[in-house]
Amino acid sequence: MPPEIAQFLSGSVLLFLLFGTGALVAAIAMVLFPNPVRSALCLVLNLFCVAALYLLLNAYFLATVQVIVYAGAIMVLFLFVIMLLNLGAPDRAIDRLRWQQPVAIGVALVLASVFGAVVYESVPATEPSVQMAVPAAPEAPSDRPAYVQVRPDPDTMPPVTPDTMGTASGIGRNLYDPGQAWLFPFEATSILLLIAVIGAVVLAKRRLPGETDLATTRIGDGGSNE
Amino acid sequence: MNPEIAANSAANPLLPVNGAVPLSWYLILSAMLFLIGVVGVLVKRNPIVIFMSVELMLNAVNVSFIAFGRYLGHVGGQMISIFVMAVAAAEVAVGLGILISIFRSRENINVDEVNLMKG
């Protein structure tokens, strides 16, 4: 391969083109399919392609989480609700606002021009270096005897570099580091998930006879259901 | 290829340098995925598909975050992506609960006809 072409075509570029195109095609097919089940399956394909892009970006842990949480749990939930509510009817059968589609396409074109202008103007002339300078590992001698260290000492572990920060170890050591800003959002996320679980149960649970339905009670109704 | 063009393209952020995918490609892909999600939210009438389009938009933003984190060598991009995923999971759980609740009370979840909160 001539060197001027080898400069543009490498393995990572080819993989990006493959999975980026796959993600785009799957996303467009998701919007174009009238059948919600096919849309959901296209979204699964899109999520897999995006997970492959995460791997290209050295985000190994997030790629795994993407497949397990998004393509696994969330999409199963979507398909379950589609089939539970029998929503497989094509979209056009319930389409009543004819003018909405051209308006939506116009809005999308405006947004596309805004995005294009931002990307065109804000991409710097020279890319920042992919590899950041990594400070050398601190040679902190441990005053404890060796047999006390039943688990790795954070002082003697190799530092988290841009290459290793996508691994489970790198994610965990940054996420739970009290010296960084991520511990409090992490705890807040746990409360958010708890609220979501309680809210979903309250919303979706079947009313027992004689019980006030929290989800559909109107304020000021005195607890009586409509 | 003309060597002059090759020399110019080395400084062009839209072309790969030494076989590395430029950051701008990830940003353009992210913007396109986000746009497709916006079109889906605006065009589709089925609330489930609208939810899926919202998921697509969240994913597009995640691509941006992770690409920025990778190219700037900062761990914050991946951290924020984790939180975005958690929020997306919570949103799906609550949203699908709302859909089931609406469907139970009116047997119809066309977004044009659900106007309980209209003033």
mmCIF file of C-alpha atoms in Angstrom:
data_model
loop_
_atom_site.group_PDB
_atom_site.id
_atom_site.type_symbol
_atom_site.label_atom_id
_atom_site.label_comp_id
_atom_site.label_asym_id
_atom_site.label_seq_id
_atom_site.Cartn_x
_atom_site.Cartn_y
_atom_site.Cartn_z
ATOM 1 C CA MET A 1 0.000 0.000 0.000
ATOM 2 C CA PRO A 2 1.453 3.418 -0.888
ATOM 3 C CA PRO A 3 2.367 5.448 2.181
ATOM 4 C CA GLU A 4 0.062 8.377 1.362
ATOM 5 C CA ILE A 5 -2.892 6.012 1.370
ATOM 6 C CA ALA A 6 -1.629 4.157 4.419
ATOM 7 C CA GLN A 7 -1.732 7.468 6.221
ATOM 8 C CA PHE A 8 -5.488 7.615 5.739
ATOM 9 C CA LEU A 9 -6.460 3.972 5.821
ATOM 10 C CA SER A 10 -5.487 2.103 8.920
ATOM 11 C CA GLY A 11 -7.234 -0.611 10.850
ATOM 12 C CA SER A 12 -8.832 1.806 13.269
ATOM 13 C CA VAL A 13 -10.079 4.064 10.461
ATOM 14 C CA LEU A 14 -11.610 1.110 8.647
ATOM 15 C CA LEU A 15 -13.244 -0.146 11.833
ATOM 16 C CA PHE A 16 -14.592 3.324 12.577
ATOM 17 C CA LEU A 17 -16.048 3.578 9.091
ATOM 18 C CA LEU A 18 -17.579 0.106 9.363
ATOM 19 C CA PHE A 19 -19.216 0.556 12.757
ATOM 20 C CA GLY A 20 -20.029 4.226 12.284
ATOM 21 C CA THR A 21 -21.855 3.438 9.060
ATOM 22 C CA GLY A 22 -23.563 0.544 10.767
ATOM 23 C CA ALA A 23 -24.721 2.769 13.609
ATOM 24 C CA LEU A 24 -26.046 5.401 11.223
ATOM 25 C CA VAL A 25 -27.859 2.927 8.981
ATOM 26 C CA ALA A 26 -29.411 1.191 11.972
ATOM 27 C CA ALA A 27 -30.542 4.510 13.439
ATOM 28 C CA ILE A 28 -32.114 5.646 10.170
ATOM 29 C CA ALA A 29 -33.825 2.278 9.765
ATOM 30 C CA MET A 30 -35.125 2.591 13.317
ATOM 31 C CA VAL A 31 -36.908 5.842 12.430
ATOM 32 C CA LEU A 32 -38.140 4.615 9.050
ATOM 33 C CA PHE A 33 -39.606 1.262 10.093
ATOM 34 C CA PRO A 34 -43.319 1.616 10.840
ATOM 35 C CA ASN A 35 -43.303 -1.497 12.996
ATOM 36 C CA PRO A 36 -42.111 -0.806 16.588
ATOM 37 C CA VAL A 37 -40.630 -4.288 17.004
ATOM 38 C CA ARG A 38 -38.402 -3.781 13.965
ATOM 39 C CA SER A 39 -37.458 -0.346 15.285
ATOM 40 C CA ALA A 40 -36.404 -1.920 18.573
ATOM 41 C CA LEU A 41 -34.273 -4.536 16.819
ATOM 42 C CA CYS A 42 -32.623 -1.809 14.719
ATOM 43 C CA LEU A 43 -31.857 0.077 17.907
ATOM 44 C CA VAL A 44 -30.196 -3.047 19.310
ATOM 45 C CA LEU A 45 -27.981 -3.181 16.209
ATOM 46 C CA ASN A 46 -27.198 0.509 16.641
ATOM 47 C CA LEU A 47 -26.243 -0.022 20.290
ATOM 48 C CA PHE A 48 -23.908 -2.871 19.356
ATOM 49 C CA CYS A 49 -22.195 -0.687 16.760
ATOM 50 C CA VAL A 50 -21.795 2.113 19.299
ATOM 51 C CA ALA A 51 -20.329 -0.395 21.764
ATOM 52 C CA ALA A 52 -17.748 -1.318 19.120
ATOM 53 C CA LEU A 53 -16.922 2.384 18.777
ATOM 54 C CA TYR A 54 -16.407 2.527 22.549
ATOM 55 C CA LEU A 55 -13.895 -0.291 22.173
ATOM 56 C CA LEU A 56 -12.081 1.744 19.515
ATOM 57 C CA LEU A 57 -11.945 4.589 22.044
ATOM 58 C CA ASN A 58 -10.374 2.284 24.682
ATOM 59 C CA ALA A 59 -13.526 2.431 26.820
ATOM 60 C CA TYR A 60 -13.623 -1.308 27.474
ATOM 61 C CA PHE A 61 -15.739 -1.232 30.597
ATOM 62 C CA LEU A 62 -18.309 1.101 29.073
ATOM 63 C CA ALA A 63 -18.558 -1.072 25.963
ATOM 64 C CA THR A 64 -19.395 -4.030 28.177
ATOM 65 C CA VAL A 65 -21.905 -2.001 30.163
ATOM 66 C CA GLN A 66 -23.430 -0.769 26.919
ATOM 67 C CA VAL A 67 -24.077 -4.301 25.718
ATOM 68 C CA ILE A 68 -25.307 -5.612 29.067
ATOM 69 C CA VAL A 69 -27.433 -2.666 30.207
ATOM 70 C CA TYR A 70 -28.623 -1.080 26.966
ATOM 71 C CA ALA A 71 -28.744 -3.891 24.445
ATOM 72 C CA GLY A 72 -29.634 -6.374 27.149
ATOM 73 C CA ALA A 73 -31.806 -4.987 29.893
ATOM 74 C CA ILE A 74 -33.326 -1.830 28.430
ATOM 75 C CA MET A 75 -34.169 -3.269 25.028
ATOM 76 C CA VAL A 76 -35.695 -6.364 26.593
ATOM 77 C CA LEU A 77 -37.869 -4.008 28.636
ATOM 78 C CA PHE A 78 -38.887 -2.172 25.452
ATOM 79 C CA LEU A 79 -39.797 -5.351 23.598
ATOM 80 C CA PHE A 80 -41.629 -6.645 26.643
ATOM 81 C CA VAL A 81 -43.811 -3.524 26.852
ATOM 82 C CA ILE A 82 -44.423 -3.490 23.084
ATOM 83 C CA MET A 83 -45.708 -7.025 23.193
ATOM 84 C CA LEU A 84 -47.519 -6.624 26.515
ATOM 85 C CA LEU A 85 -49.508 -3.626 25.269
ATOM 86 C CA ASN A 86 -49.862 -5.113 21.785
ATOM 87 C CA LEU A 87 -48.426 -2.014 20.178
ATOM 88 C CA GLY A 88 -47.263 -3.706 17.026
ATOM 89 C CA ALA A 89 -49.670 -1.677 14.876
ATOM 90 C CA PRO A 90 -47.925 0.269 12.134
ATOM 91 C CA ASP A 91 -47.338 3.866 12.929
ATOM 92 C CA ARG A 92 -49.216 5.279 9.937
ATOM 93 C CA ALA A 93 -52.486 3.802 11.104
ATOM 94 C CA ILE A 94 -52.518 6.185 14.060
ATOM 95 C CA ASP A 95 -50.949 9.164 12.321
ATOM 96 C CA ARG A 96 -53.381 12.053 12.336
ATOM 97 C CA LEU A 97 -51.288 15.207 12.172
ATOM 98 C CA ARG A 98 -50.227 15.300 8.538
ATOM 99 C CA TRP A 99 -48.385 18.599 8.777
ATOM 100 C CA GLN A 100 -46.126 17.381 11.557
ATOM 101 C CA GLN A 101 -43.773 15.404 9.345
ATOM 102 C CA PRO A 102 -42.636 18.268 7.055
ATOM 103 C CA VAL A 103 -42.308 20.571 10.054
ATOM 104 C CA ALA A 104 -40.170 17.980 11.819
ATOM 105 C CA ILE A 105 -37.927 17.596 8.791
ATOM 106 C CA GLY A 106 -37.540 21.384 8.585
ATOM 107 C CA VAL A 107 -36.599 21.583 12.271
ATOM 108 C CA ALA A 108 -34.109 18.764 11.752
ATOM 109 C CA LEU A 109 -32.522 20.583 8.805
ATOM 110 C CA VAL A 110 -32.119 23.749 10.885
ATOM 111 C CA LEU A 111 -30.544 21.727 13.678
ATOM 112 C CA ALA A 112 -28.269 19.973 11.183
ATOM 113 C CA SER A 113 -27.018 23.295 9.866
ATOM 114 C CA VAL A 114 -26.348 24.488 13.423
ATOM 115 C CA PHE A 115 -24.402 21.311 14.198
ATOM 116 C CA GLY A 116 -22.494 21.589 10.946
ATOM 117 C CA ALA A 117 -21.556 25.202 11.640
ATOM 118 C CA VAL A 118 -20.404 24.347 15.177
ATOM 119 C CA VAL A 119 -18.304 21.401 14.050
ATOM 120 C CA TYR A 120 -16.887 23.357 11.121
ATOM 121 C CA GLU A 121 -15.867 26.331 13.235
ATOM 122 C CA SER A 122 -14.790 24.717 16.478
ATOM 123 C CA VAL A 123 -12.576 21.844 15.399
ATOM 124 C CA PRO A 124 -9.076 23.066 16.247
ATOM 125 C CA ALA A 125 -6.507 23.318 13.502
ATOM 126 C CA THR A 126 -4.245 20.862 15.286
ATOM 127 C CA GLU A 127 -5.568 17.903 17.173
ATOM 128 C CA PRO A 128 -4.489 17.488 20.770
ATOM 129 C CA SER A 129 -2.145 14.599 21.174
ATOM 130 C CA VAL A 130 -3.910 11.313 21.734
ATOM 131 C CA GLN A 131 -1.395 10.231 24.312
ATOM 132 C CA MET A 132 -1.291 12.547 27.276
ATOM 133 C CA ALA A 133 1.860 12.956 29.287
ATOM 134 C CA VAL A 134 1.632 10.594 32.249
ATOM 135 C CA PRO A 135 3.293 11.491 35.529
ATOM 136 C CA ALA A 136 5.702 8.895 36.737
ATOM 137 C CA ALA A 137 4.503 6.507 39.380
ATOM 138 C CA PRO A 138 5.305 7.808 42.845
ATOM 139 C CA GLU A 139 7.841 5.587 44.501
ATOM 140 C CA ALA A 140 6.134 5.583 47.871
ATOM 141 C CA PRO A 141 7.804 3.078 50.152
ATOM 142 C CA SER A 142 5.303 1.333 52.355
ATOM 143 C CA ASP A 143 6.186 1.162 56.027
ATOM 144 C CA ARG A 144 3.998 -1.877 56.475
ATOM 145 C CA PRO A 145 5.490 -5.351 56.266
ATOM 146 C CA ALA A 146 4.837 -7.157 53.026
ATOM 147 C CA TYR A 147 2.506 -9.761 54.514
ATOM 148 C CA VAL A 148 0.052 -7.055 55.630
ATOM 149 C CA GLN A 149 -0.681 -6.106 52.047
ATOM 150 C CA VAL A 150 -3.341 -8.652 51.298
ATOM 151 C CA ARG A 151 -4.749 -6.342 48.647
ATOM 152 C CA PRO A 152 -2.971 -4.040 46.182
ATOM 153 C CA ASP A 153 -1.725 -0.858 47.733
ATOM 154 C CA PRO A 154 -3.036 2.146 45.755
ATOM 155 C CA ASP A 155 0.311 3.862 46.201
ATOM 156 C CA THR A 156 2.240 1.145 44.453
ATOM 157 C CA MET A 157 -0.256 0.320 41.703
ATOM 158 C CA PRO A 158 0.664 1.692 38.297
ATOM 159 C CA PRO A 159 -1.047 5.025 37.630
ATOM 160 C CA VAL A 160 -4.162 5.195 35.517
ATOM 161 C CA THR A 161 -3.089 6.276 32.051
ATOM 162 C CA PRO A 162 -5.357 7.238 29.154
ATOM 163 C CA ASP A 163 -4.788 3.724 27.844
ATOM 164 C CA THR A 164 -5.916 1.975 31.005
ATOM 165 C CA MET A 165 -8.585 4.346 32.262
ATOM 166 C CA GLY A 166 -11.257 2.522 30.288
ATOM 167 C CA THR A 167 -10.713 -0.779 32.061
ATOM 168 C CA ALA A 168 -12.803 -1.818 35.049
ATOM 169 C CA SER A 169 -9.840 -1.107 37.299
ATOM 170 C CA GLY A 170 -9.305 2.376 35.887
ATOM 171 C CA ILE A 171 -13.019 3.214 36.057
ATOM 172 C CA GLY A 172 -13.310 1.977 39.616
ATOM 173 C CA ARG A 173 -10.211 3.734 40.886
ATOM 174 C CA ASN A 174 -11.399 7.020 39.442
ATOM 175 C CA LEU A 175 -15.067 6.606 40.335
ATOM 176 C CA TYR A 176 -14.451 5.783 43.999
ATOM 177 C CA ASP A 177 -11.540 8.152 44.491
ATOM 178 C CA PRO A 178 -12.527 10.582 47.269
ATOM 179 C CA GLY A 179 -10.103 13.096 45.833
ATOM 180 C CA GLN A 180 -12.132 13.421 42.638
ATOM 181 C CA ALA A 181 -15.583 14.754 41.942
ATOM 182 C CA TRP A 182 -17.326 11.481 41.006
ATOM 183 C CA LEU A 183 -18.133 9.956 44.380
ATOM 184 C CA PHE A 184 -21.032 12.249 45.237
ATOM 185 C CA PRO A 185 -22.760 11.918 41.821
ATOM 186 C CA PHE A 186 -22.351 8.171 42.172
ATOM 187 C CA GLU A 187 -24.214 8.162 45.483
ATOM 188 C CA ALA A 188 -26.842 10.524 44.090
ATOM 189 C CA THR A 189 -27.323 8.097 41.185
ATOM 190 C CA SER A 190 -28.093 5.298 43.618
ATOM 191 C CA ILE A 191 -30.851 7.430 45.167
ATOM 192 C CA LEU A 192 -32.149 8.256 41.682
ATOM 193 C CA LEU A 193 -32.357 4.572 40.788
ATOM 194 C CA LEU A 194 -34.191 3.842 44.036
ATOM 195 C CA ILE A 195 -36.704 6.611 43.278
ATOM 196 C CA ALA A 196 -37.163 5.248 39.755
ATOM 197 C CA VAL A 197 -37.810 1.736 41.036
ATOM 198 C CA ILE A 198 -40.418 2.965 43.525
ATOM 199 C CA GLY A 199 -42.011 5.235 40.926
ATOM 200 C CA ALA A 200 -42.239 2.484 38.323
ATOM 201 C CA VAL A 201 -43.846 0.100 40.817
ATOM 202 C CA VAL A 202 -46.376 2.724 41.963
ATOM 203 C CA LEU A 203 -47.231 3.681 38.383
ATOM 204 C CA ALA A 204 -47.597 0.229 36.937
ATOM 205 C CA LYS A 205 -49.068 -1.763 39.782
ATOM 206 C CA ARG A 206 -52.616 -2.959 39.571
ATOM 207 C CA ARG A 207 -55.108 -1.377 41.915
ATOM 208 C CA LEU A 208 -56.432 -3.567 44.671
ATOM 209 C CA PRO A 209 -60.168 -3.275 45.454
ATOM 210 C CA GLY A 210 -60.850 -0.476 47.908
ATOM 211 C CA GLU A 211 -57.411 1.001 47.446
ATOM 212 C CA THR A 212 -56.692 4.528 46.285
ATOM 213 C CA ASP A 213 -54.772 4.551 43.035
ATOM 214 C CA LEU A 214 -51.873 6.905 43.579
ATOM 215 C CA ALA A 215 -51.108 7.186 39.899
ATOM 216 C CA THR A 216 -54.493 8.427 38.684
ATOM 217 C CA THR A 217 -55.846 10.272 41.721
ATOM 218 C CA ARG A 218 -56.513 13.900 40.984
ATOM 219 C CA ILE A 219 -55.553 16.467 43.549
ATOM 220 C CA GLY A 220 -58.664 17.644 45.391
ATOM 221 C CA ASP A 221 -60.644 14.563 44.528
ATOM 222 C CA GLY A 222 -60.636 13.471 48.130
ATOM 223 C CA GLY A 223 -59.153 10.154 47.166
ATOM 224 C CA SER A 224 -62.010 8.955 44.989
ATOM 225 C CA ASN A 225 -61.056 7.530 41.644
ATOM 226 C CA GLU A 226 -62.412 8.772 38.386
ATOM 227 C CA MET B 1 -2.251 11.451 -4.518
ATOM 228 C CA ASN B 2 -0.699 14.829 -5.119
ATOM 229 C CA PRO B 3 1.971 15.303 -2.396
ATOM 230 C CA GLU B 4 0.907 18.921 -1.988
ATOM 231 C CA ILE B 5 -2.585 17.822 -1.064
ATOM 232 C CA ALA B 6 -1.165 15.246 1.311
ATOM 233 C CA ALA B 7 0.921 17.893 3.044
ATOM 234 C CA ASN B 8 -2.096 20.138 3.396
ATOM 235 C CA SER B 9 -4.318 17.374 4.652
ATOM 236 C CA ALA B 10 -1.920 16.584 7.486
ATOM 237 C CA ALA B 11 -3.056 19.807 9.145
ATOM 238 C CA ASN B 12 -6.706 19.301 8.240
ATOM 239 C CA PRO B 13 -8.611 18.119 11.339
ATOM 240 C CA LEU B 14 -11.152 16.365 9.146
ATOM 241 C CA LEU B 15 -8.619 13.873 7.775
ATOM 242 C CA PRO B 16 -6.837 11.078 9.616
ATOM 243 C CA VAL B 17 -3.236 11.646 10.654
ATOM 244 C CA ASN B 18 -0.979 8.597 10.753
ATOM 245 C CA GLY B 19 -3.953 6.279 10.617
ATOM 246 C CA ALA B 20 -5.610 7.676 13.752
ATOM 247 C CA VAL B 21 -9.313 8.482 13.562
ATOM 248 C CA PRO B 22 -9.650 12.232 14.106
ATOM 249 C CA LEU B 23 -11.809 13.505 16.934
ATOM 250 C CA SER B 24 -14.000 15.389 14.490
ATOM 251 C CA TRP B 25 -15.248 12.138 12.951
ATOM 252 C CA TYR B 26 -16.611 10.995 16.269
ATOM 253 C CA LEU B 27 -18.246 14.387 16.827
ATOM 254 C CA ILE B 28 -19.835 14.351 13.372
ATOM 255 C CA LEU B 29 -21.122 10.804 13.913
ATOM 256 C CA SER B 30 -22.484 11.842 17.292
ATOM 257 C CA ALA B 31 -24.228 14.872 15.814
ATOM 258 C CA MET B 32 -25.783 12.751 13.062
ATOM 259 C CA LEU B 33 -27.044 10.140 15.524
ATOM 260 C CA PHE B 34 -28.472 12.912 17.706
ATOM 261 C CA LEU B 35 -30.227 14.422 14.699
ATOM 262 C CA ILE B 36 -31.770 11.095 13.750
ATOM 263 C CA GLY B 37 -33.025 10.831 17.314
ATOM 264 C CA VAL B 38 -34.557 14.321 17.108
ATOM 265 C CA VAL B 39 -36.304 13.418 13.860
ATOM 266 C CA GLY B 40 -37.609 10.239 15.455
ATOM 267 C CA VAL B 41 -39.027 12.116 18.441
ATOM 268 C CA LEU B 42 -40.702 14.660 16.171
ATOM 269 C CA VAL B 43 -42.060 12.308 13.514
ATOM 270 C CA LYS B 44 -43.103 9.148 15.305
ATOM 271 C CA ARG B 45 -46.525 8.857 16.925
ATOM 272 C CA ASN B 46 -45.869 5.713 18.923
ATOM 273 C CA PRO B 47 -44.611 6.643 22.430
ATOM 274 C CA ILE B 48 -42.442 3.515 22.611
ATOM 275 C CA VAL B 49 -40.579 4.508 19.457
ATOM 276 C CA ILE B 50 -40.293 8.055 20.808
ATOM 277 C CA PHE B 51 -38.622 6.608 23.905
ATOM 278 C CA MET B 52 -36.253 4.639 21.717
ATOM 279 C CA SER B 53 -35.363 7.822 19.837
ATOM 280 C CA VAL B 54 -34.598 9.514 23.154
ATOM 281 C CA GLU B 55 -32.313 6.590 23.992
ATOM 282 C CA LEU B 56 -30.610 7.126 20.638
ATOM 283 C CA MET B 57 -29.993 10.781 21.496
ATOM 284 C CA LEU B 58 -28.541 9.880 24.900
ATOM 285 C CA ASN B 59 -26.262 7.371 23.193
ATOM 286 C CA ALA B 60 -25.089 9.941 20.687
ATOM 287 C CA VAL B 61 -24.122 12.268 23.517
ATOM 288 C CA ASN B 62 -22.272 9.393 25.202
ATOM 289 C CA VAL B 63 -20.198 8.934 22.047
ATOM 290 C CA SER B 64 -19.222 12.605 22.235
ATOM 291 C CA PHE B 65 -18.300 12.369 25.911
ATOM 292 C CA ILE B 66 -16.164 9.275 25.500
ATOM 293 C CA ALA B 67 -14.443 10.612 22.382
ATOM 294 C CA PHE B 68 -13.600 13.869 24.139
ATOM 295 C CA GLY B 69 -12.362 11.990 27.190
ATOM 296 C CA ARG B 70 -10.170 9.796 25.032
ATOM 297 C CA TYR B 71 -8.659 12.586 22.955
ATOM 298 C CA LEU B 72 -8.109 14.941 25.877
ATOM 299 C CA GLY B 73 -6.804 12.161 28.117
ATOM 300 C CA HIS B 74 -9.371 12.959 30.804
ATOM 301 C CA VAL B 75 -11.363 10.363 32.679
ATOM 302 C CA GLY B 76 -14.388 12.637 33.077
ATOM 303 C CA GLY B 77 -15.898 11.640 29.747
ATOM 304 C CA GLN B 78 -16.316 8.019 30.734
ATOM 305 C CA MET B 79 -17.516 8.950 34.213
ATOM 306 C CA ILE B 80 -20.272 11.166 32.844
ATOM 307 C CA SER B 81 -21.223 8.431 30.389
ATOM 308 C CA ILE B 82 -21.782 6.054 33.296
ATOM 309 C CA PHE B 83 -24.144 8.554 34.891
ATOM 310 C CA VAL B 84 -25.940 9.123 31.587
ATOM 311 C CA MET B 85 -26.505 5.379 31.289
ATOM 312 C CA ALA B 86 -27.879 5.210 34.833
ATOM 313 C CA VAL B 87 -30.224 8.131 34.176
ATOM 314 C CA ALA B 88 -31.351 6.516 30.914
ATOM 315 C CA ALA B 89 -32.156 3.276 32.704
ATOM 316 C CA ALA B 90 -34.177 5.146 35.348
ATOM 317 C CA GLU B 91 -35.961 7.134 32.662
ATOM 318 C CA VAL B 92 -36.943 3.997 30.761
ATOM 319 C CA ALA B 93 -38.267 2.325 33.895
ATOM 320 C CA VAL B 94 -40.434 5.304 34.866
ATOM 321 C CA GLY B 95 -41.481 6.080 31.297
ATOM 322 C CA LEU B 96 -42.629 2.568 30.522
ATOM 323 C CA GLY B 97 -44.467 2.513 33.860
ATOM 324 C CA ILE B 98 -46.287 5.687 32.833
ATOM 325 C CA LEU B 99 -47.130 4.137 29.460
ATOM 326 C CA ILE B 100 -48.596 1.022 31.067
ATOM 327 C CA SER B 101 -50.582 3.209 33.457
ATOM 328 C CA ILE B 102 -51.975 5.322 30.600
ATOM 329 C CA PHE B 103 -52.770 2.256 28.537
ATOM 330 C CA ARG B 104 -54.606 0.709 31.475
ATOM 331 C CA SER B 105 -56.853 3.737 31.920
ATOM 332 C CA ARG B 106 -57.637 4.522 28.259
ATOM 333 C CA GLU B 107 -56.610 1.522 26.120
ATOM 334 C CA ASN B 108 -54.890 3.868 23.704
ATOM 335 C CA ILE B 109 -51.512 5.527 23.909
ATOM 336 C CA ASN B 110 -51.381 7.566 20.733
ATOM 337 C CA VAL B 111 -49.442 10.639 21.784
ATOM 338 C CA ASP B 112 -51.872 12.914 19.943
ATOM 339 C CA GLU B 113 -54.813 11.755 22.007
ATOM 340 C CA VAL B 114 -53.258 11.631 25.450
ATOM 341 C CA ASN B 115 -53.903 15.161 26.657
ATOM 342 C CA LEU B 116 -54.704 14.721 30.337
ATOM 343 C CA MET B 117 -52.225 17.418 31.322
ATOM 344 C CA LYS B 118 -53.499 19.919 28.773
ATOM 345 C CA GLY B 119 -54.684 22.961 30.657
#
